[in-house]
PDB file of N, CA and C in Angstrom:
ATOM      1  N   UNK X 390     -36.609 112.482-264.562  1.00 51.00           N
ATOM      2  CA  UNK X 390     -37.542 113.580-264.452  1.00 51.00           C
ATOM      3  C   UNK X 390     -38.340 113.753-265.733  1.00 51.00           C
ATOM      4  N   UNK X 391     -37.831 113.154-266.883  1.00 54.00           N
ATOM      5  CA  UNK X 391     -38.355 113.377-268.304  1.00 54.00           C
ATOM      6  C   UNK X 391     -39.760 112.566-268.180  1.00 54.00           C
ATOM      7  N   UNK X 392     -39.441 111.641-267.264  1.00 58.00           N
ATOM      8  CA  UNK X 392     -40.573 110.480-267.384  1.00 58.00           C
ATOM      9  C   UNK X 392     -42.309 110.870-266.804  1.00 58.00           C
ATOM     10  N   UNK X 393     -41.643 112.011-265.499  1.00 50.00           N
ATOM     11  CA  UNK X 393     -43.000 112.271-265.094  1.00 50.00           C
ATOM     12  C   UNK X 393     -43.834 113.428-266.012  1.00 50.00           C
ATOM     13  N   UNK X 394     -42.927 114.275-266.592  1.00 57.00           N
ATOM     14  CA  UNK X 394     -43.263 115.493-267.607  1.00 57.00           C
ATOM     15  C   UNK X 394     -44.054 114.831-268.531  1.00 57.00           C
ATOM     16  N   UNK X 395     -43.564 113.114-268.967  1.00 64.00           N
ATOM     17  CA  UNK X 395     -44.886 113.358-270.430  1.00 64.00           C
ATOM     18  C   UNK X 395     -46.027 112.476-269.812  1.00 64.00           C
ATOM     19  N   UNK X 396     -45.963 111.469-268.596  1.00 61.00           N
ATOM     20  CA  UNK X 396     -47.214 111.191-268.214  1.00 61.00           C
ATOM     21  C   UNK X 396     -48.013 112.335-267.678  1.00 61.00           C
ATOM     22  N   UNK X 397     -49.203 112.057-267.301  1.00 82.00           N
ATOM     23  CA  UNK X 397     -50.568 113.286-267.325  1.00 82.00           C
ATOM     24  C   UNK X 397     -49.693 113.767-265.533  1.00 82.00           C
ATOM     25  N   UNK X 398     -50.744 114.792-265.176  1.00 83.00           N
ATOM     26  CA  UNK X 398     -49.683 115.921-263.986  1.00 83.00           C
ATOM     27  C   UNK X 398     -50.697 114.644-262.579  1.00 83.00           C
ATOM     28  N   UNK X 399     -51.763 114.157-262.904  1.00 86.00           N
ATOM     29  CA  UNK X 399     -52.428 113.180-261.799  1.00 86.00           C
ATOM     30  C   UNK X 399     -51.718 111.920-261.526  1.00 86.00           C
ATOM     31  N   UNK X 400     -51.228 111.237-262.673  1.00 84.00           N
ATOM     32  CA  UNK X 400     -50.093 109.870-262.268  1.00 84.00           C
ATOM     33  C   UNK X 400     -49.117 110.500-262.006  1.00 84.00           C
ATOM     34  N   UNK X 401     -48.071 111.614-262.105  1.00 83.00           N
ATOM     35  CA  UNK X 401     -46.986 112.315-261.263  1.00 83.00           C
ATOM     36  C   UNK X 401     -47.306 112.209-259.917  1.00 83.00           C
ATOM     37  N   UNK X 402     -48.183 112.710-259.562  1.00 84.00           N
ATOM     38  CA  UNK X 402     -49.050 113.001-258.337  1.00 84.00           C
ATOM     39  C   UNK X 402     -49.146 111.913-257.145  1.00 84.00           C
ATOM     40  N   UNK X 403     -49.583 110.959-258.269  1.00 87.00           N
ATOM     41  CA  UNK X 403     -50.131 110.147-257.572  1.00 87.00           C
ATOM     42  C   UNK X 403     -48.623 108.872-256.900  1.00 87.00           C
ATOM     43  N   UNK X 404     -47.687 109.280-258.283  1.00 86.00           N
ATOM     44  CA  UNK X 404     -46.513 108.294-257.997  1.00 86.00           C
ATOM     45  C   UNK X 404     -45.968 108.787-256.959  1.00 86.00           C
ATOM     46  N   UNK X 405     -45.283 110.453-257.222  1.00 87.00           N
ATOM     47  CA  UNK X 405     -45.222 110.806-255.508  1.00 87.00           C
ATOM     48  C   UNK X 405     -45.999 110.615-254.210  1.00 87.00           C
ATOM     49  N   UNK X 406     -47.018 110.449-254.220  1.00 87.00           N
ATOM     50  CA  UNK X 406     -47.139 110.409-253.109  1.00 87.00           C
ATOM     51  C   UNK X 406     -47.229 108.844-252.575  1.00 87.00           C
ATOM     52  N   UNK X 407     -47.242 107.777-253.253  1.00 85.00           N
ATOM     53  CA  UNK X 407     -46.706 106.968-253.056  1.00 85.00           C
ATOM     54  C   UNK X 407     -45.433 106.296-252.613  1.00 85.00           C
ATOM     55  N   UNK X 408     -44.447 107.274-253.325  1.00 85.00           N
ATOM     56  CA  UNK X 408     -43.077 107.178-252.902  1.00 85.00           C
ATOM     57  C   UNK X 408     -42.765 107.884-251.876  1.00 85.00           C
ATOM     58  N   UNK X 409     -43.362 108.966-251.598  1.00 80.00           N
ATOM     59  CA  UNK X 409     -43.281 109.952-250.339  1.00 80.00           C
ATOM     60  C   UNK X 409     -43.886 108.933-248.865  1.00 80.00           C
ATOM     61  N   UNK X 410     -45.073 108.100-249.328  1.00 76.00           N
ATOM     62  CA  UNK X 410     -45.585 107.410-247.960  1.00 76.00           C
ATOM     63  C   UNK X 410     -44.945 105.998-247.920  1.00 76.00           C
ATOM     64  N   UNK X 411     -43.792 105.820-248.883  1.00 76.00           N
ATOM     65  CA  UNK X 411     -42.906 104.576-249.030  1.00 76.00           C
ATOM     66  C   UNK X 411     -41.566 105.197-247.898  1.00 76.00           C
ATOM     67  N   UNK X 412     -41.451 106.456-247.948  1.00 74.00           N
ATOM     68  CA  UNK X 412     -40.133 106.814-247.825  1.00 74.00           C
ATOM     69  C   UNK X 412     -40.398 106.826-245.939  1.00 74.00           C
ATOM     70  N   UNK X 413     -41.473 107.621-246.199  1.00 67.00           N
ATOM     71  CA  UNK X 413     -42.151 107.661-244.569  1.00 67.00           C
ATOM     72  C   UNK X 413     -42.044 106.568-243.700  1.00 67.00           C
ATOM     73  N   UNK X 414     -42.630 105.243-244.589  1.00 66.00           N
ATOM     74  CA  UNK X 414     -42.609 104.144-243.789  1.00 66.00           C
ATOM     75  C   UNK X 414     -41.086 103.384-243.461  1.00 66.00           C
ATOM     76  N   UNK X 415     -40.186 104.001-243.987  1.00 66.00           N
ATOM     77  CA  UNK X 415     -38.681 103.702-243.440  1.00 66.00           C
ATOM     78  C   UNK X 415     -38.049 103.948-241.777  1.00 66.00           C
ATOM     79  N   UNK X 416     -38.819 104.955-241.795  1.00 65.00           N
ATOM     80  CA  UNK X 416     -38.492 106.175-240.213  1.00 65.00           C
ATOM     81  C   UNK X 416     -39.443 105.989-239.747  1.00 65.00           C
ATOM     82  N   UNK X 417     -40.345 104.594-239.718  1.00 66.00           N
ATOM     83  CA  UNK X 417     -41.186 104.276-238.620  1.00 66.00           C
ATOM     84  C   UNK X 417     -40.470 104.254-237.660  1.00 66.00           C
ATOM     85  N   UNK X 418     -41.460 104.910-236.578  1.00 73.00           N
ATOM     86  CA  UNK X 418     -40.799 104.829-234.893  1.00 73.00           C
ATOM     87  C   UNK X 418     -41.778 103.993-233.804  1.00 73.00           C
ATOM     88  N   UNK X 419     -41.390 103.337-233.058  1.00 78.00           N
ATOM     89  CA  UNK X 419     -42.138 102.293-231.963  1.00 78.00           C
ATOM     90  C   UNK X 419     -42.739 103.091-230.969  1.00 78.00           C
ATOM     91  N   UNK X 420     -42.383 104.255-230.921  1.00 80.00           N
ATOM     92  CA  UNK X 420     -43.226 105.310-229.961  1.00 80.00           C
ATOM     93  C   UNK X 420     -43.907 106.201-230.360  1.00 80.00           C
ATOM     94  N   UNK X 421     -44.921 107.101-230.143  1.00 83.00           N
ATOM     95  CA  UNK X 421     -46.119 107.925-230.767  1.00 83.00           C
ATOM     96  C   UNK X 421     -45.335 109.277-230.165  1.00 83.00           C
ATOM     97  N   UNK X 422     -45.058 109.394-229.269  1.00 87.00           N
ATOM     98  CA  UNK X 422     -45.192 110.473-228.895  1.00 87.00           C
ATOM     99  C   UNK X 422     -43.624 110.326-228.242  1.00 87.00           C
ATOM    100  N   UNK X 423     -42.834 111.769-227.906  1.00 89.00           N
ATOM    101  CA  UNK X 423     -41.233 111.807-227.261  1.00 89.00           C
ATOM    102  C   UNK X 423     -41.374 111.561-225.632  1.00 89.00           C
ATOM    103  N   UNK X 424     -42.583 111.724-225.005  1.00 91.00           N
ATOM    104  CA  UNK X 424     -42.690 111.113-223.070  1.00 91.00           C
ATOM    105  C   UNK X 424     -42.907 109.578-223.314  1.00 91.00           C
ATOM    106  N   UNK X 425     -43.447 108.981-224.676  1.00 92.00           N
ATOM    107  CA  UNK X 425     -43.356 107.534-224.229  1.00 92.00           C
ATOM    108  C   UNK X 425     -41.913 107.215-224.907  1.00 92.00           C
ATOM    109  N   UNK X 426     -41.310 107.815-225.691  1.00 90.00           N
ATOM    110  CA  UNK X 426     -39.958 107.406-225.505  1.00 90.00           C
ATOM    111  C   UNK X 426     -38.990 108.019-224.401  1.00 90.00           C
ATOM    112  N   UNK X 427     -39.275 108.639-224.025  1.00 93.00           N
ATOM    113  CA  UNK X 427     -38.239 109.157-222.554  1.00 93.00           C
ATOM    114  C   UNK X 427     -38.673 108.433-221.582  1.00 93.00           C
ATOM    115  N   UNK X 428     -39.931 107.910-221.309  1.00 93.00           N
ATOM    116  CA  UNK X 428     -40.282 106.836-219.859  1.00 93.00           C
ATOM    117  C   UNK X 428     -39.680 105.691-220.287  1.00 93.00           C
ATOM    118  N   UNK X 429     -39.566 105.169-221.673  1.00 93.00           N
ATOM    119  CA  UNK X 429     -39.293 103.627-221.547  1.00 93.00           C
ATOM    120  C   UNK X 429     -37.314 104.051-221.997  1.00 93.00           C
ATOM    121  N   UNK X 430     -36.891 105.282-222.544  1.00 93.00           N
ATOM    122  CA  UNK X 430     -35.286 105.269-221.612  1.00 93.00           C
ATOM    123  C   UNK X 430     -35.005 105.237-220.649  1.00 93.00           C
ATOM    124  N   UNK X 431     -36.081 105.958-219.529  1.00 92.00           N
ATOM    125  CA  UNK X 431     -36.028 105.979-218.405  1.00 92.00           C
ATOM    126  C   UNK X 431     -36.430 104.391-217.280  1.00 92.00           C
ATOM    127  N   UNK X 432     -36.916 104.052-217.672  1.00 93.00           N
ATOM    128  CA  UNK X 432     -37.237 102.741-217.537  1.00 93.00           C
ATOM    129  C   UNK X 432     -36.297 101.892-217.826  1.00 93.00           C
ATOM    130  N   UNK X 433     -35.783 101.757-218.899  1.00 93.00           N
ATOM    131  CA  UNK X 433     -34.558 100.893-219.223  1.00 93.00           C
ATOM    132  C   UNK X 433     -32.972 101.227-218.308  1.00 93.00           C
ATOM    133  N   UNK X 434     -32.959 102.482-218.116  1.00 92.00           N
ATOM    134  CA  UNK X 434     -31.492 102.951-217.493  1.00 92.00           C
ATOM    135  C   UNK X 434     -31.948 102.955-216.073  1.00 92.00           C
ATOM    136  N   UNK X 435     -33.249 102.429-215.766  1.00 90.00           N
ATOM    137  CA  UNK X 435     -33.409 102.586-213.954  1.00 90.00           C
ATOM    138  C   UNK X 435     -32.865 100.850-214.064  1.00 90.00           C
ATOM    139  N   UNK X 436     -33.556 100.030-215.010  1.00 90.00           N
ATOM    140  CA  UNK X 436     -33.025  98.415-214.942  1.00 90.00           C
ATOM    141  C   UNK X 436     -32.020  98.022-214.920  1.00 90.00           C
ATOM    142  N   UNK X 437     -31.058  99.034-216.249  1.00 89.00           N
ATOM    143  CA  UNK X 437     -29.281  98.676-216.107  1.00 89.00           C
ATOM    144  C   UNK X 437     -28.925  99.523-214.237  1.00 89.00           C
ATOM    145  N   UNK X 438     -29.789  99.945-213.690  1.00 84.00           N
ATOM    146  CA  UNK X 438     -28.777 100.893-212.259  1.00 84.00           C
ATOM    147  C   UNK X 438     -28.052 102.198-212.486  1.00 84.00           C
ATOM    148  N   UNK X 439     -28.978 102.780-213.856  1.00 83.00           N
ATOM    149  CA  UNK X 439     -28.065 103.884-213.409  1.00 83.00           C
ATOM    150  C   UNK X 439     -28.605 105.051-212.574  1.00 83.00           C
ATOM    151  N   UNK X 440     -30.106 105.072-211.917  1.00 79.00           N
ATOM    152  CA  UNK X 440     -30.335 105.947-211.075  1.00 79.00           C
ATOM    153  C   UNK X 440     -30.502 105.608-209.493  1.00 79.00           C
ATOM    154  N   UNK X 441     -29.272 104.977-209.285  1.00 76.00           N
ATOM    155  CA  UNK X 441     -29.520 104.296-207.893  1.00 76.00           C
ATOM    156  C   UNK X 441     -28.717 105.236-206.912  1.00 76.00           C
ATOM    157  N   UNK X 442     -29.657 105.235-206.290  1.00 72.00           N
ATOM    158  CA  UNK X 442     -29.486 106.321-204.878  1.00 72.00           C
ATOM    159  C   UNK X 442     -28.389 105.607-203.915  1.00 72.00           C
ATOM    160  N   UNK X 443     -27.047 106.222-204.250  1.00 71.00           N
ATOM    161  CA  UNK X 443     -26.203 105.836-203.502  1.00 71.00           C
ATOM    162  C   UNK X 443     -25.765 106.494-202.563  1.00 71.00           C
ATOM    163  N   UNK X 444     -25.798 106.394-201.350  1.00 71.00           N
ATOM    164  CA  UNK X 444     -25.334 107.328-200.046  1.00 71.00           C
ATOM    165  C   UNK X 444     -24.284 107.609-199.957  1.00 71.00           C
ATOM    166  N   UNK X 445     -23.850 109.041-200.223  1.00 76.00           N
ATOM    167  CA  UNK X 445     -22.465 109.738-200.258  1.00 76.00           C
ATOM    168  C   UNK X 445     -22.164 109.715-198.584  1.00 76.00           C
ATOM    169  N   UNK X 446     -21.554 109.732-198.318  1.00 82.00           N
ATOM    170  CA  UNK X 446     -20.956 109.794-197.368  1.00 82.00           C
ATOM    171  C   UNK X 446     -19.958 110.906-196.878  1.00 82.00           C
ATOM    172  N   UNK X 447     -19.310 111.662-197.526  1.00 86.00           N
ATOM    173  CA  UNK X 447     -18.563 112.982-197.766  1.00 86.00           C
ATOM    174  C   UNK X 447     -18.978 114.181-197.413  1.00 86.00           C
ATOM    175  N   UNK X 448     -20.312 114.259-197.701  1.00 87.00           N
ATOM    176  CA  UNK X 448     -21.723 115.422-196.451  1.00 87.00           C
ATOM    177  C   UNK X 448     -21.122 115.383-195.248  1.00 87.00           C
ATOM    178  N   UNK X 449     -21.817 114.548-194.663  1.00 88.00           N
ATOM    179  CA  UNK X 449     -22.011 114.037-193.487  1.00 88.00           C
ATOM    180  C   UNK X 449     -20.366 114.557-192.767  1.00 88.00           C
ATOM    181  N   UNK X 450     -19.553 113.774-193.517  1.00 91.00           N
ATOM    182  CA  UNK X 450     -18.120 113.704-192.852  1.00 91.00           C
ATOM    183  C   UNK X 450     -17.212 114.998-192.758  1.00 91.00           C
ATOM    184  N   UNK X 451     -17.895 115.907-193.806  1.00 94.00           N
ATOM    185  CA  UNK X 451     -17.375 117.024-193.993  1.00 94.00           C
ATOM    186  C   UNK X 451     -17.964 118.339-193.068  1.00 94.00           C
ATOM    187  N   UNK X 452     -19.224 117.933-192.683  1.00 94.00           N
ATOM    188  CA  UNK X 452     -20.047 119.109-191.801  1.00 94.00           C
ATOM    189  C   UNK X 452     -19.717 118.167-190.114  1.00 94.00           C
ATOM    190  N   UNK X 453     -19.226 117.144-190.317  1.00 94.00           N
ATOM    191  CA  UNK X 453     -18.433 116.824-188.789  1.00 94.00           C
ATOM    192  C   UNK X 453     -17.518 117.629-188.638  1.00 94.00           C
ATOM    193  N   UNK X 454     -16.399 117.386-189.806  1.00 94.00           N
ATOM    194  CA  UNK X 454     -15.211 118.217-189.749  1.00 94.00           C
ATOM    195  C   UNK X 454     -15.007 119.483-189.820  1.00 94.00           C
ATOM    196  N   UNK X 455     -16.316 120.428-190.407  1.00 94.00           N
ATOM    197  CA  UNK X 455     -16.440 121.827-189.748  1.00 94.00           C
ATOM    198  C   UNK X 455     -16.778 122.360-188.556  1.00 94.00           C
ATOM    199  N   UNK X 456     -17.737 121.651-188.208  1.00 94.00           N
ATOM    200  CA  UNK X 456     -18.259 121.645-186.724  1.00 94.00           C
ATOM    201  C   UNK X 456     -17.329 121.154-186.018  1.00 94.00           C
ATOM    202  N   UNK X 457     -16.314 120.340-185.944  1.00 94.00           N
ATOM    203  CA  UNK X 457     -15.324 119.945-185.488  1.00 94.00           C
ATOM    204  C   UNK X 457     -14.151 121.376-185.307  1.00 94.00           C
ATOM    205  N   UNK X 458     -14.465 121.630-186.423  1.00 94.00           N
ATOM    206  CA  UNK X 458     -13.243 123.001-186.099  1.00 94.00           C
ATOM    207  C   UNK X 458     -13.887 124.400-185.956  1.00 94.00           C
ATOM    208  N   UNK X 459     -15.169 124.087-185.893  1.00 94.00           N
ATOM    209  CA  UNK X 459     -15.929 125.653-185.369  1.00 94.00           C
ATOM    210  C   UNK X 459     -15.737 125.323-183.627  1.00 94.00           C
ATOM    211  N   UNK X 460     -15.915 124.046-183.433  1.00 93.00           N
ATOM    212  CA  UNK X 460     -16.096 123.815-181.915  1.00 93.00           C
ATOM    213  C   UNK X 460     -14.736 124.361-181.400  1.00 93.00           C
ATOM    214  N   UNK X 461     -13.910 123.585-182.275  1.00 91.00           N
ATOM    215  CA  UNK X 461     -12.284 123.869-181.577  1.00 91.00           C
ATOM    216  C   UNK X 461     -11.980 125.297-181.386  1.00 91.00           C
ATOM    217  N   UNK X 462     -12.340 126.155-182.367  1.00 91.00           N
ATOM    218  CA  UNK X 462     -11.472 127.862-182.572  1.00 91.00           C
ATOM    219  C   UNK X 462     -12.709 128.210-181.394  1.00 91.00           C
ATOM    220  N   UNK X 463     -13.933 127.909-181.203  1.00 89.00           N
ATOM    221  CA  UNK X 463     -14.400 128.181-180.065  1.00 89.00           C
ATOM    222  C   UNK X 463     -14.172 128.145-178.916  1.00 89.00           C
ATOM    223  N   UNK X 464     -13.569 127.052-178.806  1.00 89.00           N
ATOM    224  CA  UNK X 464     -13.077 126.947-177.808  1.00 89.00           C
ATOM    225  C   UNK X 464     -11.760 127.359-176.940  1.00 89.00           C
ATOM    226  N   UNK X 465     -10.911 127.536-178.457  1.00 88.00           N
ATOM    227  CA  UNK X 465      -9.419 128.697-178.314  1.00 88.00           C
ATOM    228  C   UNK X 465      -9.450 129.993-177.795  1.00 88.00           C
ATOM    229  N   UNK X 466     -10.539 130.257-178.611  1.00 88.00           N
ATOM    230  CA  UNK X 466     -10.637 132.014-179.270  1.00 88.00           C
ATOM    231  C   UNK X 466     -11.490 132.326-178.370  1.00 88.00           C
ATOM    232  N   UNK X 467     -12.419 131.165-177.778  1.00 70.00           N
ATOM    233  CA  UNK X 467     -13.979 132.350-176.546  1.00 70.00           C
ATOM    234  C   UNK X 467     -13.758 132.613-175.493  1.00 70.00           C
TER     235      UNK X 467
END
């Protein structure tokens, strides 16, 4: 810190901000904006399968099996 105090306050200046747009260019990112990085996660996890529309089957089987036993007590109880 001694070093920037006796050069003039414009080469301080100027060294920071050099080192500041050195430091910047570390945490470069490949996307501009956070929707083009969420489409191309989204894009990548539709390729590995993870949004694949798989048909549950457990609906279906379960509103048989109520209707199945609404029919029945209906048929006890009416």
């Amino acid at each position: 810190m001694d070093s920037l105090r006796r050069r003039n306050p414009q080469a301080a200046l100027v060294s920071l901000e050099a080192d500041a747009a050195s430091a910047r260019g570390g945490f470069a990112c490949m996307f501009s904006t956070s929707e083009e990085f969420e489409m191309a996660l989204i894009t990548e996890r539709r390729a590995q399968g993870h949004y694949d529309q798989r048909r549950m089957r457990w609906p279906a089987i379960m509103f048989a099996g109520c209707a199945l036993m609404v029919a029945g007590a209906a048929l006890l109880f009416g």
